Amino acid sequence: MSGRSGGAGAALTWSALREVKCAELEEAADGWGRVSNRADAARDRIEGQFLPGLHDTQKGEAAGATEGRLRRLGTNFQYIYTECGLLRTTLNSLAHEIKAQQRVLQGALDDAAALKFTVHADGSVTYPAAGEGLVDGKPLAGGTASGVPNPGMVTPSGLVAPNPNAGKAQDIADRVAQAVRTAADADWRYTRILRSLKAQEGLSVPAATWTDAAADAAAVRQAARSYLKDAIPHDASPAERKEWWAGLTDEQREEYLAVYPDRIGNLDGIPALVRDAANRDNLQLLMGKLEGRDDDDSATKLAALREIDRQLRAVPKAGEPPMYLLGIGDQGNGRAIVSYGNPDTARNVAAYVPGLNTSLDEEFAEGDLKRARDLSIATNQHGEPSAAITWLGYDAPQSPDGLGTLAVAAGGRAEEGGQAFGEFMSGIAAANDHEDPHLTAIGHSYGSRTVGEATQRPGGIPGVDEIVFVGSPGVGVDSADDLGVGREHVYVGAAANDIVTKLPSKSQSAVGAAEMLFGGPAAAYVFGGLADRGDDDVWFGKDPASEAFGARRFEVADGPTLIANGKLNADAHSQYFDPEIDRTSVENMGLIAAGHANKIQREEPR
């Protein structure tokens, strides 16, 4: 429309609306879709063939320079893919809205024809004489009804005119006016979007261009709401979402990936390859979005996203599993879900939930992701294909003083995180190719409390066979029997010098006094809890490493001593996943995740 397909924009008439050829809009959309797909294929070829081949066969400055140019070219193709995909969806969404109003218009015209009313060029409707006059009994004169600015505000009834045709004519006139007005509004909205969908001059795609692309995507999402977004099954089960995605046409999938990479990439139950593709594109849009801000929170998240992007683009070293981005977002403290190994094709899948003070920052992108990578490598040593996931799908409690106070880590965060983690694992189980995949949930620190909470929801954690806790301050229940998988499938690692695994119960009087004086359970342990080493209650319930809890304790390194150089040392709390420092712990968790828990090195409970 507006010169593109026979309409007249603000001067739109009902006859012009009727003649709009939406097929032309859809054909143009298909053309942009083909360009988008070619750009995506070119990017895949660069990143999947050229770069690995160059990395494996060429060395030196020339090879390094060539690699840099190829990466820039891949980024350019990614931008073309994104913008052309937005163009396709904009045109299809416009056609969708115009066709809807054409149906409204045609219904009104058909009703007018059946009643032998005349619809004039300006949308007014002339109706014939009908009815009987109260005085002379003669038919009442006909007339003309015009569409009102707000249809429905004028009551089309015999109270306005006794001629029974008057109300019918008014209804038809209002429907014609409504269709024209709504179509003109859509034409205006989409014209603005189409004019904004243009690239900057030059051959490079700098950060500012991705900032513009993020704004473009937001505008198209808003406009295409009724066309695409409202059909996304957010409230469905992961299995139903998987079925929904499988039932879409290729073109529909491409449009969802182009316009809603954030929604599709974070939708549990969608195949991992699809989520990865969506999230890699959404990652670029998020970085562009945050580039335009100067606050500390945005800068922190942007640094993490850049590091994740760097890792995704890097050629994996020999023996390293491929990386899949299963979730990414900037809400709250940030979201990131990364799998090492394809969780859909893996026979064994382990998901690790980090704890206190974890957020989307560089430390997470470098350290927490490495934990899953190292665990995946350890698990894959035992035969069947395996994947390991770092799951930051919730707002872990934050405390500014390191170990800090677990008082900030009350049940609310664990409840929200537990629900989200359960839904995620349900999606992993639904999307997996194996009839009965072997799933392991691993909670570290406050993450163990989150995993524990997930087990308490109806049905427990869907599909999970094994549960592992390391560095746990308690999991919210007092017995391994309460976790839904049987105590013989619950495992715990607790380093001798890990202060968090020995935090005394909040109910102890010495703890309460120390917390008030020194700010938290860490201080309570040092200043009060040491007096009561026989108690097996910790901050969030029974100590998972205790005999009373009933889990299987596996061997881990003791870790550095609690007091070093006169200062409290909490390093033992963060070394469970590091194969260079605590290989025993990593290998034990790898055995559990691989389904060979009978081979772990056991340790006596406390």
CSV table of C-alpha atoms in Angstrom, one decimal, residues 23 45 116 126 148 184 200 209 212 218 233 236-237 262 288 294 307 341 351 389 415 451 498 517 557 576:
chain,number,residue,atom,x,y,z
A,23,ALA,CA,-0.3,-11.6,-2.7
A,45,ARG,CA,29.7,-22.0,5.7
A,116,LYS,CA,-30.1,-4.3,-1.8
A,126,THR,CA,-28.2,4.2,1.3
A,148,VAL,CA,-19.2,7.3,12.6
A,184,ALA,CA,-5.0,2.8,7.0
A,200,GLN,CA,24.3,2.1,7.3
A,209,THR,CA,24.6,-0.9,13.6
A,212,ASP,CA,19.9,0.0,15.3
A,218,ALA,CA,11.7,-4.3,18.8
A,233,PRO,CA,2.6,-21.4,23.3
A,236,ALA,CA,1.9,-25.0,27.1
A,237,SER,CA,4.0,-27.9,28.4
A,262,ASP,CA,14.5,-14.1,22.3
A,288,GLY,CA,23.6,-3.9,20.3
A,294,ASP,CA,26.3,3.8,30.0
A,307,GLU,CA,33.0,-13.1,26.2
A,341,GLY,CA,27.5,-31.2,23.8
A,351,ALA,CA,22.7,-29.5,34.3
A,389,ILE,CA,25.0,-27.5,31.0
A,415,GLU,CA,11.2,-21.1,44.7
A,451,VAL,CA,17.6,-27.8,43.0
A,498,ASP,CA,34.4,-25.6,52.8
A,517,LEU,CA,27.2,-8.7,65.3
A,557,ALA,CA,39.7,-32.6,48.0
A,576,TYR,CA,34.7,-28.7,43.1
